[in-house]
PDB file of N, CA and C in Angstrom:
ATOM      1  N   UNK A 222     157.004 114.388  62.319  1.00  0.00           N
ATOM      2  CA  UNK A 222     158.190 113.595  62.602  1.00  0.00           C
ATOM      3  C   UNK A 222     158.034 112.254  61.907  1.00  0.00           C
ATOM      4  N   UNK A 223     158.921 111.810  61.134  1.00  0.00           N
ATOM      5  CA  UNK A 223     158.888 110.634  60.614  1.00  0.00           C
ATOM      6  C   UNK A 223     159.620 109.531  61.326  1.00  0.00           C
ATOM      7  N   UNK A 224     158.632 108.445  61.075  1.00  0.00           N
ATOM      8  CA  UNK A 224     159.555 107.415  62.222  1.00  0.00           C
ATOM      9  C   UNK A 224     159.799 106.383  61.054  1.00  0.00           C
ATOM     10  N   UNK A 225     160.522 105.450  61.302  1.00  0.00           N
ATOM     11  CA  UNK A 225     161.426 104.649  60.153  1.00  0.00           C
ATOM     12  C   UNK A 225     162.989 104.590  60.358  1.00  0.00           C
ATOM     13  N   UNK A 226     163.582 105.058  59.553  1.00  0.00           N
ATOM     14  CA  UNK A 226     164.698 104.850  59.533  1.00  0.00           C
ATOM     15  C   UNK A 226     164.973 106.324  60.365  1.00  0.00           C
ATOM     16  N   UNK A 227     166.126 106.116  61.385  1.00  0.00           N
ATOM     17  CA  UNK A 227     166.383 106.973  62.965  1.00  0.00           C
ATOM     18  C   UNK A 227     167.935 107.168  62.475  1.00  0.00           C
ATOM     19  N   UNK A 228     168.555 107.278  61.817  1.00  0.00           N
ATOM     20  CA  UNK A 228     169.983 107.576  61.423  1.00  0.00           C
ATOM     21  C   UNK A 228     170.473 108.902  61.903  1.00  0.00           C
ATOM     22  N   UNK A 229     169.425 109.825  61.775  1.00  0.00           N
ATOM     23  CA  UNK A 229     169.629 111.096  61.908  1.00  0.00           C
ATOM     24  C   UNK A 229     168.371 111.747  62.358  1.00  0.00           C
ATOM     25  N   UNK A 230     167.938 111.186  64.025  1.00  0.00           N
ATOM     26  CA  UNK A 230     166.939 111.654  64.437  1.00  0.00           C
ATOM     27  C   UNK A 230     166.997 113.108  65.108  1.00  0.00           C
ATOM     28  N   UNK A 231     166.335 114.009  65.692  1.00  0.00           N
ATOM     29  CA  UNK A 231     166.112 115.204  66.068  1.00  0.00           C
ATOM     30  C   UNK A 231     166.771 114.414  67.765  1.00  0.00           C
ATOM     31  N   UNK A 232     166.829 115.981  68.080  1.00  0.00           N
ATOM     32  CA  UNK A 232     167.478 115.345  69.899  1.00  0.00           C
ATOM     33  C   UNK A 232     166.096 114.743  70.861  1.00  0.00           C
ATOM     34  N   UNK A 233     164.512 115.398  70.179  1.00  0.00           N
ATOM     35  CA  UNK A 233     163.775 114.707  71.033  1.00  0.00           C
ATOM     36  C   UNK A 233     163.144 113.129  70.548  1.00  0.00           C
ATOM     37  N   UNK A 234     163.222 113.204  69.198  1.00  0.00           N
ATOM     38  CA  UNK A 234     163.380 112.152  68.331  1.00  0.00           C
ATOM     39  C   UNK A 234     164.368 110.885  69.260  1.00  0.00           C
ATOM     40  N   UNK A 235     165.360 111.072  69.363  1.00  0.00           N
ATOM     41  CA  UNK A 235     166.400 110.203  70.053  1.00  0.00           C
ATOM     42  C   UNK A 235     166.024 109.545  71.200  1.00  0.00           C
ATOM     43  N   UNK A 236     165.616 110.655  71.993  1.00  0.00           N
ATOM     44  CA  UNK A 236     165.289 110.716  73.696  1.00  0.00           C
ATOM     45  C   UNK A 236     164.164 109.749  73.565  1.00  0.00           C
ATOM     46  N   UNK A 237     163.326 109.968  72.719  1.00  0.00           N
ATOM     47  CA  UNK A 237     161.739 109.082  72.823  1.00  0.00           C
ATOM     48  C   UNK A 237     162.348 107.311  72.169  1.00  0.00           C
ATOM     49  N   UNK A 238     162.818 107.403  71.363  1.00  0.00           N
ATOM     50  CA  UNK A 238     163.334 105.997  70.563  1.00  0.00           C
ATOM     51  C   UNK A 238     164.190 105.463  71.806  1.00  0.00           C
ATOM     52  N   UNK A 239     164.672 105.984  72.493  1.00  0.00           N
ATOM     53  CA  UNK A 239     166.096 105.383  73.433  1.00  0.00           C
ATOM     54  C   UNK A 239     165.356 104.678  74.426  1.00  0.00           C
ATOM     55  N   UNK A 240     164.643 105.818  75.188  1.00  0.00           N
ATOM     56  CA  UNK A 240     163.886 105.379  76.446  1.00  0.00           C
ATOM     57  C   UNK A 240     162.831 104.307  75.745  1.00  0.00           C
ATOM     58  N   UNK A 241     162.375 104.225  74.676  1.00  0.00           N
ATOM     59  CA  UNK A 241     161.724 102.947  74.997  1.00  0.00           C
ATOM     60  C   UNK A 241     162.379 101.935  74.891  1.00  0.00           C
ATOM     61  N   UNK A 242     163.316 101.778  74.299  1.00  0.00           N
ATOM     62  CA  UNK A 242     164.514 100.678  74.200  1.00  0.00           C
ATOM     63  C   UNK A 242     165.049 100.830  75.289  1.00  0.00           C
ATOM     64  N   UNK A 243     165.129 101.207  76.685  1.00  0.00           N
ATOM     65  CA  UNK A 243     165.506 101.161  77.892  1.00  0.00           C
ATOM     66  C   UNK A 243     164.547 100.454  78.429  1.00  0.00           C
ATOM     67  N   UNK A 244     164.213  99.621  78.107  1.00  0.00           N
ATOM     68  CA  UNK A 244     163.310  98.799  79.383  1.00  0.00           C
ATOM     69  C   UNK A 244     163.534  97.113  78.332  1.00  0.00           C
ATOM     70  N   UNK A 245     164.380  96.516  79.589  1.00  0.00           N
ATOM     71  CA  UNK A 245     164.557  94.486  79.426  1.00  0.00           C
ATOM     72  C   UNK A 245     162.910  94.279  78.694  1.00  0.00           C
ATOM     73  N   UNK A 246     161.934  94.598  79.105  1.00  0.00           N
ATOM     74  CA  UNK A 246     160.623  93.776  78.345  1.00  0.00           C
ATOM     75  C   UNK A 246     160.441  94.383  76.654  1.00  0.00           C
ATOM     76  N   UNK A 247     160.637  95.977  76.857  1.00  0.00           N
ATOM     77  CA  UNK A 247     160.388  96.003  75.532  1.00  0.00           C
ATOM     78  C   UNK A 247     161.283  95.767  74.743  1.00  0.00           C
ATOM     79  N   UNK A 248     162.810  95.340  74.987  1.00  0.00           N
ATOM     80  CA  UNK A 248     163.467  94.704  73.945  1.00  0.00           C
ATOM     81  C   UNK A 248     163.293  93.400  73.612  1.00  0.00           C
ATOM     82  N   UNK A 249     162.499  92.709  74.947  1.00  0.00           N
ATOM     83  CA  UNK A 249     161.925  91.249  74.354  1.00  0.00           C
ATOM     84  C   UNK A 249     160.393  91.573  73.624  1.00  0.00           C
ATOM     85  N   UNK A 250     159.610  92.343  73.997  1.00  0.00           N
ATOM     86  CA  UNK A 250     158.755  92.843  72.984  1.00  0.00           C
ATOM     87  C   UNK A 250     159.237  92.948  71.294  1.00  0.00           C
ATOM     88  N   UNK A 251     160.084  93.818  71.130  1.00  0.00           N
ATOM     89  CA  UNK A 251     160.501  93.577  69.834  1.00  0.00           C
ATOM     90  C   UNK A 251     161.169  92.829  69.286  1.00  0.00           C
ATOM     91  N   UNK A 252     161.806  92.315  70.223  1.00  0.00           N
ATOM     92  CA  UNK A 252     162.796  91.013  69.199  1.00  0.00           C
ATOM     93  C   UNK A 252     161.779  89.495  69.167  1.00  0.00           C
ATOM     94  N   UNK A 253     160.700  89.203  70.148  1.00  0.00           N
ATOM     95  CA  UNK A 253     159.739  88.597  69.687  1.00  0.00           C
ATOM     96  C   UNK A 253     159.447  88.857  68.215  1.00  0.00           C
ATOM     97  N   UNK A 254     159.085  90.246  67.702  1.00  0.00           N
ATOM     98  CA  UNK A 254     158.103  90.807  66.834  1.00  0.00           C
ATOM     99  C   UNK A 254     158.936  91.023  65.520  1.00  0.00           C
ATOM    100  N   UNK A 255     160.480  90.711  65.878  1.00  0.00           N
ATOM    101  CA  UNK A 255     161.245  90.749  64.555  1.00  0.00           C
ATOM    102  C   UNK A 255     160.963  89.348  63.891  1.00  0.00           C
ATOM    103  N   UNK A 256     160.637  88.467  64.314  1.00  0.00           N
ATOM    104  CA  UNK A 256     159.942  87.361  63.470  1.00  0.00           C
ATOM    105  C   UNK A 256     158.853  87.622  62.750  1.00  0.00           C
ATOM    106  N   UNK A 257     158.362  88.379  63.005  1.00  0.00           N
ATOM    107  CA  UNK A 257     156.868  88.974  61.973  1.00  0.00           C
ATOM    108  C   UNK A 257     155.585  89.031  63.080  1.00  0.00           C
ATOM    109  N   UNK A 258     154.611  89.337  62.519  1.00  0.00           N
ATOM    110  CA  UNK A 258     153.175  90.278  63.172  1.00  0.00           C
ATOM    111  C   UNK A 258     152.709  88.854  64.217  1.00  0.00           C
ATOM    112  N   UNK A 259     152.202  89.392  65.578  1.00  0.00           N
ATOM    113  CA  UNK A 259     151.354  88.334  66.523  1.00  0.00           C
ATOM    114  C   UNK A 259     150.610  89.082  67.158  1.00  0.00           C
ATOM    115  N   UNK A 260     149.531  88.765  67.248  1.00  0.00           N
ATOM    116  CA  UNK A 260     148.319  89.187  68.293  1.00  0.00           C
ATOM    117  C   UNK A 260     148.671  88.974  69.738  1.00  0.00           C
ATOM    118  N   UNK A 261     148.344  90.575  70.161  1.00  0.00           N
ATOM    119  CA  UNK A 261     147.916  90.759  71.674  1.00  0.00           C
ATOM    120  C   UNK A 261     148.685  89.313  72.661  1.00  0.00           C
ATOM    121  N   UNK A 262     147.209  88.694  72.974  1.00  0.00           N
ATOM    122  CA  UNK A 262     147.331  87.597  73.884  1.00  0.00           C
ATOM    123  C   UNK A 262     147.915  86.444  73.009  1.00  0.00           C
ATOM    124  N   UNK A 263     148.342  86.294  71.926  1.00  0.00           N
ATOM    125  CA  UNK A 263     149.466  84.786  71.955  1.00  0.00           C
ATOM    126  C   UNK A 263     151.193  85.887  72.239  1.00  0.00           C
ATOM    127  N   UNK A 264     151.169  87.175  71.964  1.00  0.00           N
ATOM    128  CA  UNK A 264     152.298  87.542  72.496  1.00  0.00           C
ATOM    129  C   UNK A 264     152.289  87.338  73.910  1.00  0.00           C
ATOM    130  N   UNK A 265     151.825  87.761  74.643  1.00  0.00           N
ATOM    131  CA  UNK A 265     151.437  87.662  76.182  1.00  0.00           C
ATOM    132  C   UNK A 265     151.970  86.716  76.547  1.00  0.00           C
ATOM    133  N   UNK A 266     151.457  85.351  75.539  1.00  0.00           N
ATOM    134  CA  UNK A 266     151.677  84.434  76.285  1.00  0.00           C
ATOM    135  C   UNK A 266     152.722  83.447  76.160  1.00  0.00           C
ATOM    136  N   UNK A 267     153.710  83.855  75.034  1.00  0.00           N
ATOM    137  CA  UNK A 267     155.321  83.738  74.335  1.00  0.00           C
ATOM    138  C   UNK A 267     156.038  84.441  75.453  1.00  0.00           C
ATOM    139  N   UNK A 268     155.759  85.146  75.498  1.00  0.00           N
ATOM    140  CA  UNK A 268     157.082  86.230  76.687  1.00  0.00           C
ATOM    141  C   UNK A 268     156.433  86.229  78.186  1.00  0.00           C
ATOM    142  N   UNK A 269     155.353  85.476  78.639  1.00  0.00           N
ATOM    143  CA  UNK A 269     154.924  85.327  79.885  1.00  0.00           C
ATOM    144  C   UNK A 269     154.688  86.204  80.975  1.00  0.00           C
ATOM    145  N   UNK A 270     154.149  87.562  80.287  1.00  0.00           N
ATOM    146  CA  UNK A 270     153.491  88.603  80.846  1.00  0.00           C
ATOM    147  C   UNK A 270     151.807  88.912  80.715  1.00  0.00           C
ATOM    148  N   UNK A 271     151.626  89.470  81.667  1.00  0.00           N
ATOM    149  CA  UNK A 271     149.579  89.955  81.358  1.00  0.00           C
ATOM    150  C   UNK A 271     149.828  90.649  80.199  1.00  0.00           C
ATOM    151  N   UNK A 272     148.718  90.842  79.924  1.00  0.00           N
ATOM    152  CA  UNK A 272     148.552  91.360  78.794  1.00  0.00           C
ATOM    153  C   UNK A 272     148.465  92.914  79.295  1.00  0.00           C
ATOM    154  N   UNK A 273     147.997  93.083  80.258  1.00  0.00           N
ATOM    155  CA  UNK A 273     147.599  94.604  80.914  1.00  0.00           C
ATOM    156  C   UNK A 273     149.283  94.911  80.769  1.00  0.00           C
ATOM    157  N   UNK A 274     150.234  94.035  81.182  1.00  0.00           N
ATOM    158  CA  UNK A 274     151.695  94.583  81.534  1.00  0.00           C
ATOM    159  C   UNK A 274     151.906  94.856  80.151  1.00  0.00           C
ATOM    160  N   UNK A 275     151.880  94.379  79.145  1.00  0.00           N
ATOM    161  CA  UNK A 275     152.510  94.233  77.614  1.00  0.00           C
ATOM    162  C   UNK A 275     151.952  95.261  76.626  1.00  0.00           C
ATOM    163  N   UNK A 276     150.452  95.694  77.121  1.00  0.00           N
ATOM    164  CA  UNK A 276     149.972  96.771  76.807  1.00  0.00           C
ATOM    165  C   UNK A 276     150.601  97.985  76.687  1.00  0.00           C
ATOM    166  N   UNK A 277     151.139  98.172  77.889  1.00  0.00           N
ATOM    167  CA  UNK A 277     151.847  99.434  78.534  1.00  0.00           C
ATOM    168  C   UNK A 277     152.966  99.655  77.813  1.00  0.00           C
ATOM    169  N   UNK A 278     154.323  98.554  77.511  1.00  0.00           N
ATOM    170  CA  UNK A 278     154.880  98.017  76.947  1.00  0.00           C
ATOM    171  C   UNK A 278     154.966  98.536  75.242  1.00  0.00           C
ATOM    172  N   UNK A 279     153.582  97.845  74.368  1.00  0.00           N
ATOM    173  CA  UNK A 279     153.651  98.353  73.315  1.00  0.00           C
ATOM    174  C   UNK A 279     153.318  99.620  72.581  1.00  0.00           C
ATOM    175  N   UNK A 280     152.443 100.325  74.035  1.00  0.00           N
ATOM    176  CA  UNK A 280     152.215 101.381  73.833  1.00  0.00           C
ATOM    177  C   UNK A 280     153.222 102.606  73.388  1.00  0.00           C
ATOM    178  N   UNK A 281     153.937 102.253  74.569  1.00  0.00           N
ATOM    179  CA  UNK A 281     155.436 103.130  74.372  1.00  0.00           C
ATOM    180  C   UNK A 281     156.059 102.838  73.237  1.00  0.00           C
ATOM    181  N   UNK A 282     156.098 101.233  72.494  1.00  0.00           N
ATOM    182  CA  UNK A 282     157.081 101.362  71.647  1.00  0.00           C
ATOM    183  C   UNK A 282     156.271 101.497  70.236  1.00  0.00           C
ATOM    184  N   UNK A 283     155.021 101.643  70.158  1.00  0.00           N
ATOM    185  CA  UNK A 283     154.228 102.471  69.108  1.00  0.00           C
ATOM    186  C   UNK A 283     154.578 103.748  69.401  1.00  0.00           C
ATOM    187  N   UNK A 284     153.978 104.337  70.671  1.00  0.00           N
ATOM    188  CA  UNK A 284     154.423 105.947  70.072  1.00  0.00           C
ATOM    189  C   UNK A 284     155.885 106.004  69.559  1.00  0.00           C
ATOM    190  N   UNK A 285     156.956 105.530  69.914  1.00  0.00           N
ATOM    191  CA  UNK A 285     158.413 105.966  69.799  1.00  0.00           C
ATOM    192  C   UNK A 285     158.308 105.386  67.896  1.00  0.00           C
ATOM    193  N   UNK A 286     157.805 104.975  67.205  1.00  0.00           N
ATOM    194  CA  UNK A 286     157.349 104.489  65.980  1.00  0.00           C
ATOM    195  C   UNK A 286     158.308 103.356  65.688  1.00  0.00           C
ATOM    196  N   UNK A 287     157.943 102.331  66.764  1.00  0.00           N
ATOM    197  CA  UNK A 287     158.863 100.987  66.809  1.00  0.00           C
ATOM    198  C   UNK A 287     158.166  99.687  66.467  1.00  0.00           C
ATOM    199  N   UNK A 288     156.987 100.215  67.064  1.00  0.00           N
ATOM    200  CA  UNK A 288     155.838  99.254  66.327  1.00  0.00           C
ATOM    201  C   UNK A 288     154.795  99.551  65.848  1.00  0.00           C
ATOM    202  N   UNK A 289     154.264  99.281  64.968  1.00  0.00           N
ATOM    203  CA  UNK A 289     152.538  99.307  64.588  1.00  0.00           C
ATOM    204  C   UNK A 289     151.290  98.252  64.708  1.00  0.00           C
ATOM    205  N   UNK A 290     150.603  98.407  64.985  1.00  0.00           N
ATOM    206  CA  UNK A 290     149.256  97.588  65.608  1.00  0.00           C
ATOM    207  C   UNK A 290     148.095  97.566  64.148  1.00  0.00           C
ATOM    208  N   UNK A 291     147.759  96.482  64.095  1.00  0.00           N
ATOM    209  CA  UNK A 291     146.691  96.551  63.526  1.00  0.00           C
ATOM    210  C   UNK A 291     145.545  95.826  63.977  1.00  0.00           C
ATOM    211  N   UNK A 292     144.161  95.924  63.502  1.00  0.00           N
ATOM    212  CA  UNK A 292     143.236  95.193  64.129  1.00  0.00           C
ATOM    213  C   UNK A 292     142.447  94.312  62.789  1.00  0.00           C
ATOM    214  N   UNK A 293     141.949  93.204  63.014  1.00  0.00           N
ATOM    215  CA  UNK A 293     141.421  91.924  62.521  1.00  0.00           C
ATOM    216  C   UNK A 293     140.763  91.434  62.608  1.00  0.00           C
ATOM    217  N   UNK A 294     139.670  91.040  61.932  1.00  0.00           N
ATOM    218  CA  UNK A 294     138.484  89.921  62.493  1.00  0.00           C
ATOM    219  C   UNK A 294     138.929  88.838  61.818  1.00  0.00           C
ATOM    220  N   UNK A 295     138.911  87.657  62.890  1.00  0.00           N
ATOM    221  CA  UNK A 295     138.761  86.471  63.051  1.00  0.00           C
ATOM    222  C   UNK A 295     137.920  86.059  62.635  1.00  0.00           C
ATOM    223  N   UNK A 296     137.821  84.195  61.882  1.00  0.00           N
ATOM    224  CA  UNK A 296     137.003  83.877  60.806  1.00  0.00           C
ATOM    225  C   UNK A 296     135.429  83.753  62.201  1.00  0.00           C
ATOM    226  N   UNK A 297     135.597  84.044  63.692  1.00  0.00           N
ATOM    227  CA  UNK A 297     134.788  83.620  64.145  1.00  0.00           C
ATOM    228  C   UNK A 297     133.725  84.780  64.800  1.00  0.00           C
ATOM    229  N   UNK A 298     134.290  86.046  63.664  1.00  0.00           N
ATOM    230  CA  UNK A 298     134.423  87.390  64.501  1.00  0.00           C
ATOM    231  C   UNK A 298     134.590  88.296  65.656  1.00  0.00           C
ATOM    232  N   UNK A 299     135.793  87.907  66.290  1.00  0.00           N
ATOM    233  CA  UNK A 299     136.458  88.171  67.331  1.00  0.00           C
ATOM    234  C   UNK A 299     137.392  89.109  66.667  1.00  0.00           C
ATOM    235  N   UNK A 300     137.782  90.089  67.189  1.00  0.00           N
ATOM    236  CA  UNK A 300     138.692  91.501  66.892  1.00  0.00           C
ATOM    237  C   UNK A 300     140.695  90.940  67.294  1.00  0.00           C
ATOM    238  N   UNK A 301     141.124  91.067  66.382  1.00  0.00           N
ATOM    239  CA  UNK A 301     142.603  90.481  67.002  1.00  0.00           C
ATOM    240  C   UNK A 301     143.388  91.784  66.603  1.00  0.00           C
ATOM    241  N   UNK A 302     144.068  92.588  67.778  1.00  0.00           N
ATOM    242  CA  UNK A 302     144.833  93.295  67.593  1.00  0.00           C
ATOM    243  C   UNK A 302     146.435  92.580  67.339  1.00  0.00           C
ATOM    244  N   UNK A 303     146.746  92.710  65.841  1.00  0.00           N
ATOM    245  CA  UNK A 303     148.264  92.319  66.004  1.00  0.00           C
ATOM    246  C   UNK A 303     149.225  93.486  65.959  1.00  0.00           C
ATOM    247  N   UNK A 304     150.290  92.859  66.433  1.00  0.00           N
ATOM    248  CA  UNK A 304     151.378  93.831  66.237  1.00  0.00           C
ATOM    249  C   UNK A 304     152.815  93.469  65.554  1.00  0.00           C
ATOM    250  N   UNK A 305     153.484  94.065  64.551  1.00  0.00           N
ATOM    251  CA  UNK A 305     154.497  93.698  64.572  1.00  0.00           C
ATOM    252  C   UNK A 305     155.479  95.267  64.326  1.00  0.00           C
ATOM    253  N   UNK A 306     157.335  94.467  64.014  1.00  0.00           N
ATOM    254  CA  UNK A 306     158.227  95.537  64.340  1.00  0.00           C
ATOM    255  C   UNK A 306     158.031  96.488  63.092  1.00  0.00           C
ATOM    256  N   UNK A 307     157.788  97.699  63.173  1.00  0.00           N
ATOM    257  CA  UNK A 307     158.248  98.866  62.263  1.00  0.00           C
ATOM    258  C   UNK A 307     159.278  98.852  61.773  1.00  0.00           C
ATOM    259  N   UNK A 308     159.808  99.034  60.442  1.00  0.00           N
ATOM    260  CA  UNK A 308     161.282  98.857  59.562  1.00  0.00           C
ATOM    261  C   UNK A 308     161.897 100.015  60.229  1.00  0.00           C
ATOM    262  N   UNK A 309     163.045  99.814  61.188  1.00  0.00           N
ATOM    263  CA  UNK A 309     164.177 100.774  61.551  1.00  0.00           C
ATOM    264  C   UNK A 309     164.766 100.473  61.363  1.00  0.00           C
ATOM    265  N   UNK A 310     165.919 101.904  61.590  1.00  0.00           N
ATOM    266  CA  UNK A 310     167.954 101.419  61.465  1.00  0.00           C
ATOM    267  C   UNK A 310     167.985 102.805  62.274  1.00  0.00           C
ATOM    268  N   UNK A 311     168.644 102.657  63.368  1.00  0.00           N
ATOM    269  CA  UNK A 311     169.714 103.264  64.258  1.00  0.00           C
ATOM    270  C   UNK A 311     170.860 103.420  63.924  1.00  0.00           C
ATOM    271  N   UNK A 312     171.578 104.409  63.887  1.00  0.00           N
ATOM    272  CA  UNK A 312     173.348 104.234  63.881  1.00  0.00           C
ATOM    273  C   UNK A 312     173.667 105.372  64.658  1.00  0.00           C
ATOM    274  N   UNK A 313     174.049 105.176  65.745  1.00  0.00           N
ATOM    275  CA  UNK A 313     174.485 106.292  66.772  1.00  0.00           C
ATOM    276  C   UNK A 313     176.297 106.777  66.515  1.00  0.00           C
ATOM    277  N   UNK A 314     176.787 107.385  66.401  1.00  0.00           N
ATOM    278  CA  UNK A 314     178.066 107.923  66.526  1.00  0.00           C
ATOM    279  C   UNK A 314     178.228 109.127  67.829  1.00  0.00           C
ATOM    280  N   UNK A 315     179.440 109.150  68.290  1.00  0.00           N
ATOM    281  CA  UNK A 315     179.728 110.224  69.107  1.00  0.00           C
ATOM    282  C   UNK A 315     179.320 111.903  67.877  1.00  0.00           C
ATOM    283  N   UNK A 316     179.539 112.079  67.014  1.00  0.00           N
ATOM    284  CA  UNK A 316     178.882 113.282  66.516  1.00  0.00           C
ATOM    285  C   UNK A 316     177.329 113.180  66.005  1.00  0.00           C
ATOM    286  N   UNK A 317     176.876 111.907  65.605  1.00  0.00           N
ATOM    287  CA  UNK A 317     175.147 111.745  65.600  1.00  0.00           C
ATOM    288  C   UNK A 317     175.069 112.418  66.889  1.00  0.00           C
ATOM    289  N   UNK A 318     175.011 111.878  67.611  1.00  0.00           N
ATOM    290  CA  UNK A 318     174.781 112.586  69.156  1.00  0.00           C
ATOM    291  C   UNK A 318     174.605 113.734  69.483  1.00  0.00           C
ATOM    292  N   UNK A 319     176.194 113.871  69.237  1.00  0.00           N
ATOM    293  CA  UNK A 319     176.284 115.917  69.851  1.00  0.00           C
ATOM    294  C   UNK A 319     174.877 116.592  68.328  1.00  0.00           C
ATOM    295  N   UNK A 320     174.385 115.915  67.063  1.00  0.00           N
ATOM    296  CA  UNK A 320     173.625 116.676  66.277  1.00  0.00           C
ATOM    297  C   UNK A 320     172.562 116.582  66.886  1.00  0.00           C
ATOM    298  N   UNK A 321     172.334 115.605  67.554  1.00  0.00           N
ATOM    299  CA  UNK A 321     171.076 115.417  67.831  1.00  0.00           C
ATOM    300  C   UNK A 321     170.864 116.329  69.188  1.00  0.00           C
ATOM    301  N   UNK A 322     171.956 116.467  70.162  1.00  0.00           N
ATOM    302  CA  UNK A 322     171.654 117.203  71.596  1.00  0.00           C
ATOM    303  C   UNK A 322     171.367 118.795  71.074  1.00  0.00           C
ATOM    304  N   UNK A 323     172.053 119.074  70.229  1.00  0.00           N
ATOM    305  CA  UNK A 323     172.067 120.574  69.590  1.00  0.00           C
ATOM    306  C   UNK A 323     170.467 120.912  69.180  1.00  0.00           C
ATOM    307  N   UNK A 324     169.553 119.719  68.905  1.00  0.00           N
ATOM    308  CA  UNK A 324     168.363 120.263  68.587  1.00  0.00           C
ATOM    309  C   UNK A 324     167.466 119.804  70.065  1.00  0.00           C
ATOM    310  N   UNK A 325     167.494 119.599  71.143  1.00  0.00           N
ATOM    311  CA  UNK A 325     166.719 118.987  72.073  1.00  0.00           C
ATOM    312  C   UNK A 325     165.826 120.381  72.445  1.00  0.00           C
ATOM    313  N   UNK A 326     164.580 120.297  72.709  1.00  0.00           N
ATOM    314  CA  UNK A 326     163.928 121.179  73.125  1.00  0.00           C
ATOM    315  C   UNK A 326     164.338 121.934  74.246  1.00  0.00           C
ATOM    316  N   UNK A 327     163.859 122.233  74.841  1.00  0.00           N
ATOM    317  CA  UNK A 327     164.145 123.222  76.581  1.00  0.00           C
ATOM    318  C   UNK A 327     163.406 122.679  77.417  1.00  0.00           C
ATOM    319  N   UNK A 328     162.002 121.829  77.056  1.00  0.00           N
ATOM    320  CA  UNK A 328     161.765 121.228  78.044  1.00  0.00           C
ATOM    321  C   UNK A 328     162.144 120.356  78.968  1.00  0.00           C
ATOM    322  N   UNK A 329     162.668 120.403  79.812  1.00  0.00           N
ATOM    323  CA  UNK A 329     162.781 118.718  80.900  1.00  0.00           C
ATOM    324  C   UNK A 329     162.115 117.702  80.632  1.00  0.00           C
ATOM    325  N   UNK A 330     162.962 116.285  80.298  1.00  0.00           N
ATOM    326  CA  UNK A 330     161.704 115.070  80.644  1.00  0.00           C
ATOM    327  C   UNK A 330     162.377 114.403  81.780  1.00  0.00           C
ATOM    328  N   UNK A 331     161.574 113.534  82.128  1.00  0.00           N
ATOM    329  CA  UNK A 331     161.772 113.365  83.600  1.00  0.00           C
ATOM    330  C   UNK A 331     161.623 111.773  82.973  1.00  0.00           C
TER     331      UNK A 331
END
């Protein structure tokens, strides 16, 4: 599955990109991160969450391929995980939709 540009995602493709964009933090997660790449704890501490909470957070919106993480040593060698936004474009239409429900698996997500 390629993540990037979502114009014409698969129906489980959709479901995974949507739901993480359903949650108030991770849209301040990414629109922080549309300014460009920040480490872990100075994000944390821009949007005024633990880091344990923001974790959870970017986790989801890495798998959904919304963000990517990288890791860094510091000139003092300390490890800095940054993160910034993955290049997307969404365009939903009432028939994007029905293409995309036509391919949804059979499984239930809950």
């Amino acid at each position: 599955m390629s993540h990037g540009a979502l114009s014409e995602p698969d129906g489980d493709r959709l479901v995974e990109v949507l739901a993480a964009l359903a949650s108030p933090h991770r849209l301040r997660v990414l629109a922080a991160l549309a300014g460009g790449r920040v480490y872990v704890s100075q994000l944390a501490r821009d949007l005024g969450i633990s880091r344990a909470l923001l974790q959870v957070h970017l986790k989801k919106l890495e798998k959904a391929g919304l963000v990517t993480a990288h890791l860094e040593l510091s000139e003092d060698g300390k490890a800095l995980k940054f993160y910034e936004a993955a290049p997307f474009s969404l365009h939903l239409t009432p028939g994007s939709v029905a293409v995309a429900a036509a391919t949804l698996s059979t499984t239930e997500r809950t």
